[in-house]
């Protein structure tokens, strides 16, 4: 997640240099082509190319809308994980603790910590970056057990359910508390599956790809047209138009995959850490981990 | 679901060759007509045709928005099926297993496997491709029973409910567990009905059809207009404009029926297999089926 | 619900002949007016009328969006009725049947059939077409009782609730099953009220009416403008522009009232029949009614 | 709620006369200014003003979208109140009536009637029109009690909860019925709060105000531009453009406050009466009040 | 929240003076540049810059839509807090009060007041303005306890849960009432987390930043173009165009952070006070605090 509202020229350049170069190259080429070969033959009416620009602006707008919605949906899912994690810790701690029974209390505390393993392993699997952080909240047997399965966070939820059933069977919790706690596990499972859905569903590539093709169509046509009236000035102005369209399109594309490990993605590290802090403070344990620090001089947080 | 973000020229051509040919034919015809017959009479003001282009861009955008929403809603429904399937397996396994009663355990395991029959038969009925895969998770009697009914997945849900009532009657599950398990069946039923709704409701054909007609109006008018200023160059440029509008419209149309068996549809094979893998791993059974492989050199997955 | 994606010229004409004639009349009039009276005085800049066209395209797009949303919401409500009807039949049959008590079983079967009366009487009241079909699922006393009330489907829900209370009082169902069954009745009630909401709430007429007025403004202005450059050709081109705008607007209007008895409405007959088939197959009764057939050679289904 | 789809010229005029006069005045002024002072100096390129028109059309479209959403959300909230009122009456009548206990039956009937007081007092407080109608469903003590509080419908909900607790304490309803009935009260409370939210949240005035300012900018610029090409004809055409933009904007503004007592608002009188009729018919009481009649010869219903 | 629909010139100026000055400076500079250096070389076709304007209008529209949605979502969350607070007070007071047990009654009353501490401390943490108001509803020990934690409202919810468990353990509330009350705490927790999500998630800065850059591109280009046809008049007209785009963009930006302490934000003071008034009136206590008064002569409420 970017934190700063004003980007330096250097940051803009590092974000766009590739498309800048391609645009300048393309516009220069078109200018030369038009000046030395086409000029006499083709003089496209201005309004015609204007339609193309307007139409493409729509299609970019469409892509951006859907991309933003995916990004915001992803953020909401992890917001729900924060809420449900707090409710899980709170409810387990108070509803499932038979007074004066240390064995049960240990089980319950372990279930609360195991939820942190669920959160951090889900983060790891969404980002596809190898990371064993989640193992710190599990026993050796549990680590061995979950690593045999293809979906680690799901395996952890299965354990939570198994232990909840134990608590119910042994009478530590009654049916009413069982319902409340089970519904939280179902909600964890829903959020996990929703995250995976966004992660695994490719935004229809035909939209993205053809929109890019159309922008290049427009850049060519527009430069062609401007060459006839303003000569070599068509190159910087052609770049400018291309810049506006391509950068807006790129903005959308970076939001399309909100769980990627990149500065514009959802700050999963930060959110997962918040959950850890809230949980460990609830239990009154030490040490409480520090919040995730922004990177690159406060530019973004992961 | 397409997996690649960059299409080769060949893939684009195989996707659009039909409309390309029609466009070139149409533009050539209009060019000839204008040159040899109309030129003297009709010279449409440029801005007039620009309005038409802008208006059509809106209407295409409208269609695409709704088409994308249908596609994403379909994906969400099957995402919910993934989540509820995991919750079903997990809850049945742990909540409905009276310790030390092999008969009950067999019933419960069968109910978990029968859910896989529900998922795969729902997939089959949505895609309308004959496929007996689901029968592997049922007994002969059950196969005979469900095939007598017009809606096989619904018949399977009825069986699940009947067996759940048995578990409740025999005291294996108490009222609280009953509520949690019954609500999962209700959610399966909702997802099934939602999938059928999208499958069976035709996107209003008048929108699709008239938008297509309007695009042809625009292509004709635009070529007519360009012929007057740039002669035969109007043919390639006319094609280009038509290409932008038609391809964007086609993009929308391919998303409108997300359950069709085509590369841009929802990858039901893949999702159903994920459910099978999660379930069989949960039960600790062998062999765990392999994930569905992408086709055509990683181009798409079904 | 229209089923065909390609309309014949005859079908288009039967859908649009009224607006076609009005457009041709209007354009001819404007042409004559401009040629014989105004030409010397008024020559509106092209871009000015272009703005009007663009603005109106927006407002039409706005109407269409909202109209589509109403239509899709209506479809979702009836999709929910399908799902809840299946859950109702399934749950009543298995959860409310005390083994070996024929009297209770008869009550339960009647409550399942009475739900079909609810569905079909709701359909009738939404379409405002007199139809006594629903009475086949009721006793004479019930028919007399509900026809005394102003809202028949609501009266039927009241009966369902009364009988459910009987089952609960007599101990046939326990509190947990009671909750699950009662929540289904509440959902039926919600879907009924949501359908009535869409049926009874007029889409803000000022939007529809003024958009129509604005389209005529545009047609006049556009023809006026084209007459000056292309003479009598302004008539067919004026018609074409008007056709695009009016037909798109009409498309929206036909979706605005999704419960009307017209080819583009929600196919309530078809959906209600699906519910009947599923229910009767569930009960194992005979005869199972046949699905609703499309009309006019497969053009649409009601 | 307007009922008629076609407005007479008189009705249009009564809706728009103010803006019509202002527009004619403004256009005339601009025409005179341009003709006698500016003409020689300023000749704005047509396309420039076209951009302004297009941009403003967007911003109006944005306002209208949000306004419509507020209006439809308001309608949905009151639709939910209809549904929950029916469920409330139905559930109270059948679930809370211990057979053969007249005292309890009287309490329950009063609680059903008190809900009508809740609905009608909520209507009154949303419309801010003094109206004592709701008192007919309350006892003198209750009237005195609620009028001491600042929020009367909320005070009535508190009474419902207090009496529900009484029914639970005295064993008339069991825990399961208690849950179902309490959840209905929570839903009533939610709908009440949602109505108040829409009522009390001013639509961001800066949007509305600046959009209005921008429309005047455009009208001036547009008339200025047309004066140069068509002279005094710029006045009627300038009015027409302004009319299109202002009327569309006004359409949005009238929907923004759906609970105002005005013809385009939500017909709360009508909806509240529907609830009364359904409830009184359910109880079998007399007289059933008559539906609310449309006003002004069927033009609208309040 | 602004309350007035008409802003005075002074208020507009105080809202926009910064951008006004920058625009006038920029336009003058461009005018001078074009007149004394560029005029002979660059004459950009009008329609080209029109495309840019239209495209930017889209992108502004996109930003505004999302900003409005954030603002309205924030308002809905606090609307839900109002509703759930009323339900909390109402349910605690009536469902958790064992008759004739003063100790329990004191606990319950304190839990109702503690909820006010939750609301006001949540407000404080969202606005990041130091404010000890919430402490008035807590005991000294509680204040000490919560201030040790990083998230005060969350710590208060933990206390509510702990005390609810006490009530359940001691038999004051049964399982059914426990479920209803616990679900309210879960909803409080959800609303808290949702508020924090909006507060802590920066709206993608690349959208905001680049849109601003693009507007300046357009202002420059537009002034350049107008200078050629209308000379120094390009300065006021250039300002006007920039004003329309920048002000609309600013409108969006002010809505993006709805929990900021600024006149266009959500009026948290006002909403929190409404909750206090409703709660204290419910308990029949004195004094009932006065509603929050609008500031600056009724211009806005915080």
XYZ file of C-alpha atoms in Angstrom, chain B residues 114-230:
117
model
C -21.667 -37.901 -1.715
C -21.053 -34.185 -1.546
C -18.351 -34.685 -4.204
C -21.000 -36.355 -6.346
C -23.175 -33.281 -5.806
C -20.384 -30.941 -6.940
C -19.410 -32.939 -10.006
C -22.964 -33.608 -11.114
C -23.767 -29.915 -10.738
C -20.787 -29.155 -12.964
C -22.025 -31.651 -15.519
C -25.539 -30.274 -15.574
C -24.316 -26.670 -15.918
C -22.065 -27.534 -18.842
C -24.600 -29.858 -20.472
C -21.842 -32.319 -21.420
C -22.641 -35.963 -20.669
C -20.296 -37.120 -17.954
C -20.752 -39.960 -15.496
C -17.823 -38.976 -13.268
C -20.081 -38.251 -10.301
C -21.280 -41.838 -10.113
C -17.988 -42.985 -8.607
C -18.984 -41.422 -5.301
C -22.400 -43.121 -5.106
C -23.745 -46.612 -4.534
C -25.620 -48.430 -7.291
C -28.958 -47.844 -5.550
C -28.273 -44.145 -5.238
C -27.303 -43.882 -8.910
C -30.527 -45.571 -9.903
C -32.527 -43.332 -7.574
C -31.112 -39.994 -8.690
C -31.198 -40.785 -12.390
C -34.948 -41.133 -12.170
C -35.202 -37.433 -11.326
C -34.857 -34.477 -13.646
C -32.394 -32.602 -11.424
C -29.616 -34.888 -10.193
C -27.717 -32.499 -7.879
C -30.990 -31.548 -6.213
C -31.821 -35.224 -5.705
C -28.435 -35.675 -4.037
C -29.144 -32.804 -1.635
C -32.410 -34.487 -0.725
C -30.445 -37.597 0.205
C -28.045 -35.601 2.331
C -30.970 -34.103 4.210
C -32.570 -37.503 4.706
C -29.357 -38.928 6.149
C -28.781 -35.887 8.320
C -32.216 -36.438 9.829
C -31.183 -40.047 10.522
C -28.084 -38.877 12.373
C -30.203 -36.476 14.359
C -32.879 -39.046 15.145
C -30.323 -41.604 16.285
C -28.704 -39.034 18.574
C -25.322 -38.945 16.845
C -25.600 -35.173 16.538
C -27.388 -32.852 18.904
C -29.624 -29.945 17.944
C -26.806 -27.418 17.793
C -24.683 -29.501 15.444
C -27.832 -30.223 13.445
C -28.395 -26.491 12.881
C -24.840 -25.932 11.717
C -24.922 -28.870 9.318
C -28.384 -28.120 7.984
C -27.401 -24.530 7.236
C -24.542 -25.835 5.114
C -26.986 -27.932 3.078
C -29.178 -24.853 2.635
C -26.124 -22.955 1.390
C -25.282 -25.730 -1.066
C -28.847 -25.526 -2.308
C -28.580 -21.753 -2.697
C -25.350 -21.975 -4.683
C -26.830 -24.651 -6.911
C -29.897 -22.518 -7.635
C -27.785 -19.425 -8.233
C -25.660 -21.263 -10.781
C -28.786 -22.466 -12.564
C -30.180 -18.932 -12.560
C -27.157 -17.598 -14.416
C -27.080 -20.602 -16.732
C -30.758 -20.416 -17.647
C -31.313 -16.671 -17.866
C -30.478 -15.382 -21.306
C -28.814 -11.959 -21.199
C -31.441 -9.665 -22.796
C -30.796 -10.471 -26.471
C -32.160 -7.143 -27.642
C -29.186 -5.363 -26.040
C -26.653 -7.661 -27.614
C -28.301 -7.750 -30.991
C -28.984 -4.050 -31.418
C -25.536 -3.105 -30.191
C -24.146 -5.273 -32.965
C -26.420 -3.609 -35.499
C -25.338 -0.170 -34.264
C -21.667 -1.052 -34.607
C -22.257 -1.910 -38.247
C -24.109 1.392 -38.692
C -21.093 3.152 -37.331
C -18.582 1.225 -39.427
C -20.490 2.114 -42.582
C -20.895 5.755 -41.682
C -17.323 6.130 -40.586
C -15.892 4.551 -43.731
C -18.196 6.688 -45.829
C -16.846 9.754 -44.136
C -13.203 8.809 -44.305
C -13.430 7.840 -47.959
C -14.059 11.452 -48.783
C -10.869 12.663 -47.175
C -8.421 9.782 -47.482
